[in-house]
Amino acid sequence: MRDTDLSGLARVLVRVRRLPGAQHWRQCVVPAVAVGVCALLLVVFQHLSQTVDYRSVVVHLCHLSATEWVGALGATAASFVALVGRDAVGLRYVGAAVPRPPLWVGATVGSALGNATGFGALTGGAVRCRVYGVAGVTPGQVGQMTVFTSVTLALALALMTAAGMLGAATTLASMSGLPPGVLRGLGGAGLAGFVVLIAACRAVPKRVQLSGRFARLAFTIPARRDLLEELALSVADVVAASLALWTLLPHAGAHVGFAQFVTVYAAAMLLGMIGHTPGGVGVFEAAMVYALGSSVPTSKMLAALLAYRAIYFGVPLILSAGVLAVFEGHAQKTARASALAQRGAKSVSQLAPLFLAISTFVVGSMLVISGATPAFMKRIAILQTVLPLWVLESSQLLASLFGVLLLFVARGLFRRLDAAWWLALVIAALNLALSLAKGLAFVETGVLCVLIALLLATRERFNRHSSLFAERFTPGWLASVGIVIALAVWVLFFAFRDVEYSQHLWWQFAFDERAPRALRATLAAGLFAAALACWQLLRPAAGRFEKPAEEDLIEAAGVVRAQERSDAVLAMMGDKSFLFSESRNAFLMYAKRGRTWAALHDPVGPRSEWPALIERFVALAHAHGGRAAFYQVRADALPLYLDAGLTLMKLGEEAHIALPTFDLKGSHRAHLRYALKRGERDGFSIELIESTEVPGVLPALREISDAWLANRVAREKSFSVAAFMDGYLAAQSVMLLRQHGQPLAFVTFMTTDLNTEATVGVMRHLPGASPYAMEYLFTQLALHLKNAGFRSLSLGVAPLSGMQPTPLASPWHRGAALAWRFGGWFYNFRGLRGFKDKFQPRWEPRYLAASGSVSVFFTLADLSRLAGGARS
């Protein structure tokens, strides 16, 4: 389907979205409706379960035989085979073809995700877009195929329901309460509609356009063959799925025939699709219990439905996550794999965070609901002989709290955060012990082991360095957490219906007191979830780093060129946002990491506008619950930061060569003269490349840069350090060092239009270069700039330089002095200072001005990550 096919409908949707408050309306109303539907379903289940005992449900569930479990698994497998066939016909309908491996992966994995999360046409369609896209299928084609298969499934369910009404009206009348004549009439009308629908289809697809006042909709009527095959496969899918549930009800056949059961199943499934709950949960169960309650004992029905959910929805989801883990570590890393296989493996494995997020949310829900249910007394008796009571009590409470935390951590996994991966792994590992200690919950332990294995197999996919709670949780996510808590509360009252409530239950501690333990665990889980949700809703928005617009870069470049501070050219790297003054004659460049809003250097522009800019930036950071920081500010501006209420901390000193007095005379310049002579002997030569000529030598410069990074096992820096970026380098001048005509090293230098000050930018050399190469290069650069009339050349900051301990020094100052003296194993502080000292520079102190006191150390950690390229 081309993007223009639904252009009219898209225009209408865009108009609706642009209505005032439309976005806020969608974000709040949809979760509210979901919570309302959940509350209604719980009321219905409360009514249906009045005569059901929790223990009888558990007994029936435990007494399901291995044959019944295997039969249900076999029927589930047959259903998913039919799903693959449905996708194959759908692809043929849109004129696309996909090889068998991605077809099987896309159909099964997409269906498993769609079943587990609801809105299968959207979630499953997203999976198919990624998997089938490897074979050249466009998102438009996947969308058209998804609509075709979803509509056809709904038609198949309606067809099966109509056929059942017509063929078994008498039996269904007793279940539904409708007269047999009405059921036959509805069934006959439905079948007649299908006959008309099939007759309207032709041997080849037909394009149809519907034009109206507000929109123009285009779609393709499928060929009769495609429609009939898709309907047949959909019917086979539904029959196999219903057989999975039927197998778990071995005694249902004595009261209800399989044909009538399939009819009820199809109708309940259709209601679940209309309800749009995840997998039709709640709606489907209520319809099945209501229709078959008079024929099948409700306790047996509920036990079978629980087992059916675990088999038909849980097992495929776990296996799908396993498939992604296999792709993560197999085909993608196989050198002999075909290009298509490698692209497919990479595309499929990128779905791992989505599946891990869903699996983690399901596991968290399991732990919360498990805390609301009673453990088996036989297992409690075993634990009583080996564990003290406080271990049992605390294990159930902590397991429920960790379950709530997993519900929130799952969102971090969805965003591929490394912190979420670590936290999920730690929680799952801790709950292995807690699940055993609270009641020998072996099933929970097995599920947690599977989750841990999946997390370990997909570690490389969680590589985003950002705060776990930096981004607000959506109302939909918080509503999902609320639904889990509400379900746990309902299960608690259902499981302990025969226990008379008393306030003394809260304070009863004994091995056989299961109700008080469950009551305390559920209350703690609810309060913990409410606290986290309230904190998320009430805390200020954390804000998000955004790259500057092209217009802002152009305007900032004009401000930079009009002043003399050459280090302000770092603003042109494009990795920092801008905060302009009201006149837009001055600006701050800043980035964000975690809660730290870090401005680099002092404001750029007229000094009269600095105080207002500093105050605005501090207010901006505090408005988002963050910490304001000004990195590498100069001593003459410190009163401005003190007036803003910031804490000052010395970072080091910056080396400035006074160019008018720089020469090679005297004994203190002997090492520089030797470097020049040694360079001439080694065949060194210098080439000055103006900014207009830089693009022509970029390939040679990049070769040097890549070799330098590879030799140091490092990656490109940013923020306060000049980085090798084509666009950034193209706006600077470069001094290239050649040895016998071959490029060996280079240094870029930043200047402004005033040509009074220059700052060293990117400096790289090939591995194995002479130890005199950079000294030769910097000496030639200083001599060139002196002849060009520049007054100063900055060699950059030497960290912790000048941090000498004094009797009145702060703890930070004393610690920095110790790092300067003994930290050579971690960073060559003294070596960097020694190299720059060869040029006899003037050392100027540089400071950090930041919010808070103790939090300054967290700010320093965030600044380190910013220099490494992290943003949030």
Coordinates of N, CA and C in Angstrom, one line a residue, residues 526-643:
G526 N 1.4 -2.2 46.9 CA 0.5 -1.1 46.5 C 1.1 0.2 46.9
L527 N 1.6 0.3 48.1 CA 2.1 1.6 48.6 C 3.4 1.9 47.8
F528 N 4.2 1.0 47.6 CA 5.5 1.2 46.8 C 5.2 1.7 45.4
A529 N 4.2 1.0 44.8 CA 3.9 1.4 43.4 C 3.3 2.8 43.4
A530 N 2.4 3.1 44.4 CA 1.8 4.4 44.4 C 2.9 5.5 44.7
A531 N 3.9 5.2 45.6 CA 4.9 6.2 45.8 C 5.8 6.4 44.6
L532 N 6.1 5.4 43.9 CA 6.9 5.6 42.6 C 6.1 6.3 41.6
A533 N 4.8 6.0 41.5 CA 4.0 6.7 40.5 C 3.8 8.2 40.8
C534 N 3.5 8.5 42.1 CA 3.4 9.9 42.5 C 4.7 10.6 42.3
W535 N 5.8 10.0 42.6 CA 7.1 10.7 42.4 C 7.3 11.0 40.9
Q536 N 6.9 10.0 40.1 CA 7.0 10.3 38.6 C 6.1 11.4 38.1
L537 N 4.9 11.4 38.7 CA 3.9 12.4 38.2 C 4.2 13.8 38.8
L538 N 4.7 13.9 40.0 CA 4.9 15.2 40.7 C 6.2 15.8 40.4
R539 N 7.3 15.0 40.1 CA 8.6 15.6 40.0 C 8.6 16.4 38.7
P540 N 9.5 17.4 38.6 CA 9.6 18.2 37.4 C 10.1 17.4 36.2
A541 N 9.7 17.8 35.0 CA 10.2 17.1 33.9 C 11.8 17.2 33.8
A542 N 12.4 16.0 33.6 CA 13.9 16.0 33.6 C 14.5 16.8 32.4
G543 N 13.7 17.0 31.3 CA 14.2 17.6 30.2 C 15.1 16.7 29.3
R544 N 15.3 17.0 28.1 CA 16.1 16.1 27.2 C 17.0 17.0 26.4
F545 N 18.2 16.4 26.2 CA 19.2 17.1 25.3 C 18.7 17.0 23.9
E546 N 18.8 18.2 23.2 CA 18.4 18.2 21.8 C 19.6 19.0 21.0
K547 N 19.9 18.4 19.9 CA 21.0 19.1 19.1 C 20.4 20.4 18.6
P548 N 21.3 21.4 18.4 CA 20.8 22.7 18.0 C 20.3 22.7 16.6
A549 N 19.4 23.6 16.3 CA 18.9 23.7 14.9 C 20.0 24.4 14.1
E550 N 19.9 24.3 12.8 CA 20.8 24.9 11.9 C 20.8 26.4 12.0
E551 N 19.7 27.0 12.2 CA 19.6 28.4 12.4 C 20.3 28.9 13.6
D552 N 20.2 28.1 14.7 CA 20.9 28.5 15.9 C 22.4 28.4 15.8
L553 N 22.9 27.4 15.0 CA 24.3 27.2 14.8 C 24.9 28.4 14.0
I554 N 24.1 28.8 13.0 CA 24.5 30.0 12.2 C 24.6 31.2 13.0
E555 N 23.6 31.4 13.9 CA 23.5 32.6 14.7 C 24.7 32.6 15.8
A556 N 24.9 31.4 16.4 CA 26.0 31.3 17.3 C 27.3 31.5 16.7
A557 N 27.5 31.1 15.5 CA 28.8 31.3 14.8 C 29.1 32.8 14.6
G558 N 28.0 33.5 14.3 CA 28.2 35.0 14.2 C 28.7 35.6 15.5
V559 N 28.1 35.2 16.6 CA 28.5 35.7 17.9 C 30.0 35.3 18.2
V560 N 30.3 34.0 17.9 CA 31.7 33.6 18.1 C 32.7 34.4 17.3
R561 N 32.4 34.6 16.1 CA 33.4 35.3 15.2 C 33.6 36.8 15.7
A562 N 32.6 37.4 16.4 CA 32.7 38.8 16.7 C 33.4 39.0 18.0
Q563 N 33.9 38.0 18.7 CA 34.6 38.2 20.0 C 36.0 37.5 19.9
E564 N 36.8 37.6 20.9 CA 38.2 37.1 20.8 C 38.5 35.8 21.4
R565 N 37.6 35.2 22.2 CA 37.9 33.9 22.8 C 37.8 32.8 21.8
S566 N 38.9 32.2 21.4 CA 38.9 31.2 20.4 C 38.4 29.9 20.8
D567 N 38.4 29.6 22.1 CA 37.9 28.3 22.6 C 36.4 28.2 22.4
A568 N 35.7 29.4 22.2 CA 34.3 29.4 21.9 C 33.9 28.7 20.6
V569 N 34.9 28.5 19.8 CA 34.6 27.8 18.5 C 34.1 26.3 18.7
L570 N 34.3 25.8 19.9 CA 33.8 24.5 20.3 C 32.3 24.4 20.1
A571 N 31.7 25.6 20.2 CA 30.2 25.6 20.0 C 29.8 25.1 18.6
M572 N 30.7 25.1 17.6 CA 30.4 24.8 16.3 C 30.5 23.2 16.1
M573 N 30.8 22.5 17.1 CA 30.8 21.0 16.9 C 29.4 20.5 16.8
G574 N 28.4 21.2 17.2 CA 27.0 20.7 17.1 C 26.6 19.7 18.1
D575 N 27.4 19.5 19.1 CA 27.0 18.5 20.1 C 26.5 19.1 21.4
K576 N 26.3 20.4 21.4 CA 25.8 21.2 22.5 C 24.6 22.0 22.1
S577 N 23.7 22.2 23.0 CA 22.5 23.1 22.8 C 22.9 24.5 23.2
F578 N 22.1 25.5 22.8 CA 22.4 26.9 23.0 C 21.2 27.5 23.8
L579 N 21.6 28.4 24.7 CA 20.7 29.3 25.4 C 21.1 30.7 25.1
F580 N 20.3 31.4 24.3 CA 20.6 32.7 23.9 C 20.1 33.8 24.9
S581 N 20.8 34.9 24.9 CA 20.2 36.0 25.7 C 19.0 36.6 25.0
E582 N 18.3 37.5 25.6 CA 17.1 38.1 25.0 C 17.5 38.9 23.7
S583 N 18.6 39.5 23.7 CA 19.0 40.2 22.5 C 19.6 39.3 21.5
R584 N 19.9 38.0 21.9 CA 20.6 37.0 21.0 C 22.0 37.5 20.6
N585 N 22.6 38.4 21.4 CA 24.0 38.8 21.1 C 25.0 38.0 21.9
A586 N 24.5 37.1 22.8 CA 25.3 36.3 23.7 C 24.6 34.9 23.9
F587 N 25.4 33.9 24.2 CA 24.7 32.6 24.4 C 25.6 31.7 25.3
L588 N 25.0 30.7 25.9 CA 25.6 29.6 26.6 C 25.5 28.4 25.8
M589 N 26.6 27.6 25.7 CA 26.5 26.3 25.1 C 26.5 25.2 26.2
Y590 N 25.6 24.3 26.1 CA 25.4 23.3 27.2 C 25.0 22.0 26.7
A591 N 25.1 21.0 27.6 CA 24.6 19.6 27.3 C 24.1 19.1 28.6
K592 N 23.4 17.9 28.5 CA 22.8 17.3 29.7 C 23.2 15.9 29.8
R593 N 23.5 15.5 31.0 CA 23.8 14.1 31.4 C 23.2 13.8 32.7
G594 N 22.2 12.8 32.8 CA 21.5 12.6 34.0 C 20.8 13.8 34.6
R595 N 21.1 14.2 35.8 CA 20.5 15.4 36.3 C 21.4 16.6 36.2
T596 N 22.5 16.5 35.5 CA 23.5 17.6 35.4 C 23.3 18.3 34.1
W597 N 23.0 19.6 34.2 CA 23.0 20.5 33.1 C 24.3 21.3 33.1
A598 N 25.1 21.0 32.1 CA 26.5 21.5 32.1 C 26.7 22.5 31.0
A599 N 27.1 23.7 31.4 CA 27.4 24.7 30.4 C 29.0 24.7 30.3
L600 N 29.4 24.8 29.1 CA 30.9 24.8 28.8 C 31.4 26.2 28.7
H601 N 32.4 26.5 29.6 CA 33.0 27.8 29.7 C 32.0 28.9 30.2
D602 N 32.5 30.1 30.2 CA 31.7 31.2 30.5 C 30.8 31.5 29.3
P603 N 29.7 32.4 29.5 CA 28.9 32.8 28.3 C 29.8 33.4 27.2
V604 N 29.3 33.3 26.0 CA 30.0 33.9 24.8 C 29.2 35.1 24.4
G605 N 29.9 36.2 24.3 CA 29.3 37.5 23.9 C 29.6 38.6 24.8
P606 N 28.9 39.7 24.7 CA 29.1 40.9 25.6 C 29.0 40.5 27.0
R607 N 29.9 41.0 27.8 CA 30.0 40.6 29.3 C 28.8 41.2 30.0
S608 N 28.2 42.2 29.5 CA 27.0 42.8 30.2 C 25.8 41.9 30.2
E609 N 25.8 40.9 29.3 CA 24.7 40.0 29.3 C 25.0 38.7 30.0
W610 N 26.1 38.5 30.6 CA 26.5 37.3 31.3 C 25.6 37.0 32.5
P611 N 25.4 38.0 33.4 CA 24.7 37.7 34.7 C 23.3 37.2 34.4
A612 N 22.6 37.8 33.5 CA 21.2 37.3 33.2 C 21.2 35.9 32.6
L613 N 22.2 35.6 31.7 CA 22.3 34.3 31.1 C 22.6 33.2 32.2
I614 N 23.5 33.5 33.1 CA 23.8 32.6 34.1 C 22.6 32.3 35.0
E615 N 21.9 33.3 35.4 CA 20.7 33.1 36.2 C 19.6 32.3 35.5
R616 N 19.4 32.6 34.2 CA 18.5 31.8 33.4 C 18.8 30.4 33.3
F617 N 20.1 30.1 33.1 CA 20.5 28.7 33.0 C 20.4 28.0 34.3
V618 N 20.7 28.6 35.4 CA 20.5 28.0 36.7 C 19.0 27.7 37.0
A619 N 18.2 28.7 36.6 CA 16.7 28.5 36.8 C 16.2 27.4 35.9
L620 N 16.8 27.2 34.7 CA 16.3 26.2 33.7 C 16.7 24.8 34.3
A621 N 17.9 24.7 34.8 CA 18.3 23.4 35.4 C 17.4 23.0 36.6
H622 N 17.2 24.0 37.5 CA 16.4 23.7 38.7 C 15.0 23.5 38.4
A623 N 14.4 24.1 37.3 CA 13.0 23.9 37.0 C 12.8 22.4 36.5
H624 N 13.9 21.8 36.1 CA 13.7 20.4 35.7 C 14.3 19.4 36.7
G625 N 14.5 19.9 37.9 CA 15.0 19.1 39.0 C 16.4 18.7 38.8
G626 N 17.2 19.5 38.1 CA 18.6 19.1 37.8 C 19.6 20.0 38.5
R627 N 20.9 19.7 38.3 CA 22.0 20.5 38.9 C 22.6 21.3 37.8
A628 N 22.8 22.6 38.0 CA 23.5 23.5 37.1 C 25.0 23.4 37.3
A629 N 25.7 23.4 36.2 CA 27.2 23.4 36.3 C 27.8 24.2 35.2
F630 N 28.8 25.0 35.5 CA 29.6 25.7 34.5 C 31.0 25.2 34.5
Y631 N 31.4 24.6 33.4 CA 32.7 23.9 33.4 C 33.8 24.7 32.8
Q632 N 34.9 24.7 33.4 CA 36.1 25.4 33.0 C 35.9 26.9 32.8
V633 N 35.3 27.5 33.8 CA 35.1 29.0 33.8 C 36.4 29.7 34.3
R634 N 36.5 31.0 34.0 CA 37.7 31.7 34.3 C 37.6 32.5 35.6
A635 N 38.7 32.8 36.1 CA 38.8 33.4 37.5 C 38.1 34.8 37.5
D636 N 38.2 35.6 36.4 CA 37.6 36.9 36.5 C 36.1 36.9 36.5
A637 N 35.4 35.7 36.2 CA 34.0 35.7 36.2 C 33.4 35.0 37.5
L638 N 34.3 34.6 38.4 CA 33.8 33.9 39.6 C 32.8 34.6 40.4
P639 N 32.8 35.9 40.6 CA 31.8 36.6 41.4 C 30.4 36.4 40.8
L640 N 30.3 36.3 39.5 CA 29.0 36.1 38.9 C 28.4 34.7 39.3
Y641 N 29.2 33.7 39.4 CA 28.7 32.4 39.8 C 28.4 32.3 41.3
L642 N 29.2 33.1 42.1 CA 28.9 33.2 43.5 C 27.6 33.9 43.8
D643 N 27.3 34.9 43.0 CA 26.1 35.6 43.2 C 24.9 34.7 42.8

